[in-house]
Tab-separated table of C-alpha atoms in Angstrom:
chain	number	residue	atom	x	y	z
T	1452	ARG	CA	112.326	109.051	112.489
T	1453	SER	CA	112.829	106.896	115.536
T	1454	MET	CA	109.473	107.779	117.077
T	1455	PRO	CA	106.951	104.936	116.733
T	1456	ASP	CA	104.379	105.329	113.981
T	1457	SER	CA	101.259	104.427	115.919
T	1458	LYS	CA	97.704	105.652	116.380
T	1459	GLU	CA	98.672	107.077	119.768
T	1460	MET	CA	101.148	109.440	118.076
T	1461	GLU	CA	98.611	111.203	115.816
T	1462	SER	CA	98.255	114.251	118.048
T	1463	TYR	CA	102.053	114.640	118.201
T	1464	TRP	CA	102.293	114.386	114.414
T	1465	GLU	CA	99.727	117.174	114.123
T	1466	ILE	CA	101.902	119.447	116.274
T	1467	LEU	CA	105.040	118.523	114.306
T	1468	ALA	CA	103.280	119.372	111.032
T	1469	ASP	CA	103.942	123.013	111.944
T	1470	HIS	CA	107.666	122.481	112.573
T	1471	SER	CA	109.933	125.037	110.918
T	1472	ALA	CA	112.299	122.402	109.465
T	1473	ALA	CA	111.146	120.951	106.156
T	1474	GLU	CA	113.090	117.753	106.898
T	1475	VAL	CA	110.931	117.141	109.961
T	1476	ARG	CA	107.718	117.721	107.993
T	1477	GLU	CA	108.977	115.501	105.152
T	1478	THR	CA	109.734	112.662	107.578
T	1479	LEU	CA	106.345	113.191	109.160
T	1480	ALA	CA	104.625	113.012	105.757
T	1481	SER	CA	105.825	109.445	105.309
T	1482	LYS	CA	104.131	108.293	108.512
T	1483	GLU	CA	101.070	106.095	108.172
T	1484	HIS	CA	99.172	107.219	111.263
T	1485	LEU	CA	98.243	110.791	110.415
T	1486	ASN	CA	94.957	112.409	111.342
T	1487	GLU	CA	92.964	114.515	108.903
T	1488	ALA	CA	94.211	117.853	110.261
T	1489	THR	CA	97.817	116.745	109.800
T	1490	MET	CA	97.201	115.560	106.238
T	1491	ILE	CA	95.548	118.861	105.366
T	1492	LYS	CA	98.488	120.826	106.773
T	1493	LEU	CA	101.034	118.691	104.934
T	1494	SER	CA	99.098	118.765	101.645
T	1495	GLU	CA	99.288	122.573	101.794
T	1496	ASP	CA	102.964	122.686	102.798
T	1497	VAL	CA	105.140	125.190	100.930
T	1498	ASN	CA	107.904	122.617	100.469
T	1499	SER	CA	107.363	120.270	97.519
T	1500	SER	CA	109.470	117.473	99.041
T	1501	VAL	CA	106.996	117.319	101.922
T	1502	LYS	CA	104.110	116.914	99.503
T	1503	GLU	CA	106.076	114.371	97.443
T	1504	ALA	CA	106.540	112.229	100.554
T	1505	LEU	CA	102.892	112.662	101.458
T	1506	ILE	CA	101.522	111.410	98.134
T	1507	ARG	CA	103.532	108.197	98.581
T	1508	SER	CA	101.898	107.569	101.965
T	1509	ASP	CA	99.244	104.851	102.052
T	1510	SER	CA	97.216	106.793	104.601
T	1511	PHE	CA	97.157	109.880	102.374
T	1512	ARG	CA	96.262	107.794	99.320
T	1513	ALA	CA	93.318	106.350	101.207
T	1514	TRP	CA	92.186	109.747	102.507
T	1515	ALA	CA	92.833	112.322	99.745
T	1516	ASP	CA	89.917	113.404	97.614
T	1517	SER	CA	89.930	114.809	94.078
T	1518	LYS	CA	89.729	118.417	95.225
T	1519	ILE	CA	92.961	118.166	97.235
T	1520	LEU	CA	94.777	116.181	94.542
T	1521	ILE	CA	93.735	118.554	91.759
T	1522	LYS	CA	94.883	121.522	93.838
T	1523	MET	CA	98.265	119.830	94.307
T	1524	CYS	CA	98.508	119.045	90.570
T	1525	ARG	CA	97.803	122.646	89.627
T	1526	ALA	CA	100.407	123.962	92.068
T	1527	ASP	CA	103.353	121.779	91.039
T	1528	THR	CA	104.126	119.914	87.809
T	1529	SER	CA	106.353	117.406	89.589
T	1530	LEU	CA	103.500	116.524	91.939
T	1531	ALA	CA	101.162	116.250	88.975
T	1532	ARG	CA	103.527	113.730	87.344
T	1533	ASN	CA	103.713	111.670	90.520
T	1534	ILE	CA	99.956	111.715	91.014
T	1535	ALA	CA	99.440	110.788	87.358
T	1536	SER	CA	101.771	107.820	87.652
T	1537	SER	CA	99.678	106.331	90.453
T	1538	VAL	CA	96.252	107.786	89.721
T	1539	GLY	CA	94.490	104.508	90.532
T	1540	SER	CA	95.880	104.307	94.046
T	1541	PHE	CA	93.926	107.251	95.460
T	1542	ASN	CA	90.954	105.377	96.909
T	1543	ASN	CA	88.856	108.354	98.007
T	1544	ALA	CA	89.265	110.415	94.842
T	1545	ASP	CA	86.935	110.704	91.880
T	1546	THR	CA	89.292	109.083	89.398
T	1547	ASP	CA	87.384	110.431	86.386
T	1548	ALA	CA	87.719	114.040	87.595
T	1549	LEU	CA	91.385	113.525	88.403
T	1550	VAL	CA	92.113	111.912	85.030
T	1551	LYS	CA	90.262	114.712	83.233
T	1552	GLU	CA	92.419	117.304	85.006
T	1553	LEU	CA	95.673	115.447	84.336
T	1554	ALA	CA	94.817	114.671	80.701
T	1555	ALA	CA	94.411	118.407	80.075
T	1556	HIS	CA	97.651	119.357	81.838
T	1557	SER	CA	99.864	121.680	79.806
T	1558	ASP	CA	103.005	119.625	80.478
T	1559	PRO	CA	103.247	116.608	78.151
T	1560	ALA	CA	105.356	114.769	80.765
T	1561	VAL	CA	102.315	114.728	83.053
T	1562	ARG	CA	100.105	113.366	80.276
T	1563	MET	CA	102.770	110.778	79.404
T	1564	GLU	CA	102.842	109.550	83.020
T	1565	LEU	CA	99.076	109.341	82.929
T	1566	ALA	CA	99.152	107.398	79.654
T	1567	SER	CA	101.371	104.736	81.219
T	1568	SER	CA	99.516	104.588	84.546
T	1569	TRP	CA	98.074	101.240	85.612
T	1570	GLY	CA	94.975	102.845	87.136
T	1571	LEU	CA	93.550	104.203	83.916
T	1572	SER	CA	90.537	102.932	81.992
T	1573	LYS	CA	90.964	101.807	78.396
T	1574	PHE	CA	88.705	104.679	77.351
T	1575	SER	CA	91.048	107.231	78.945
T	1576	ILE	CA	94.108	105.612	77.415
T	1577	LYS	CA	92.455	105.621	73.977
T	1578	SER	CA	91.755	109.312	74.428
T	1579	LEU	CA	95.427	109.950	75.248
T	1580	SER	CA	96.474	107.943	72.177
T	1581	LYS	CA	95.164	110.922	70.176
T	1582	ASP	CA	97.172	113.480	72.167
T	1583	VAL	CA	98.779	116.323	70.199
T	1584	ASP	CA	102.168	115.391	71.630
T	1585	PRO	CA	103.519	112.380	69.704
T	1586	SER	CA	105.358	110.945	72.719
T	1587	VAL	CA	102.162	110.973	74.791
T	1588	ALA	CA	100.184	109.371	71.973
T	1589	SER	CA	102.769	106.635	71.418
T	1590	THR	CA	103.009	105.919	75.158
T	1591	ALA	CA	99.238	105.519	75.321
T	1592	LYS	CA	99.253	103.204	72.305
T	1593	ARG	CA	101.966	101.049	73.919
T	1594	THR	CA	99.968	100.916	77.135
T	1595	LEU	CA	96.919	99.726	75.202
T	1596	GLU	CA	98.997	97.037	73.471
T	1597	ASP	CA	100.381	95.808	76.808
T	1598	ARG	CA	96.922	95.279	78.328
């Protein structure tokens, strides 16, 4: 944690991405100066807390594409909820493809997070207002009213 988070440290972060301790990888995932190889390693980490920290990172949000995010959503419902709650903050992702994946998720909690997300188009929210789960539909309707 005490190591400086700078561009010069990227190669060290890449080495530490293979560390055996999940706590080290989780701390690393919150760093802002990560190279692509490090972000790939961390996005495929077996520990969900590492990936949770990674999706909160501004550098990951700027870098991650739809393919990586969809893979993460399919692997872990908790990650899917977190990605759904901030779907508009992933600058390099195809938001439409990501929203389509999340809107079809089997867990209504994921769809509910999506329905209340600030990064969603009115069209997508209207679609979720017709969700089979009443809590998802009502959340989407409230989101539409609040806009």
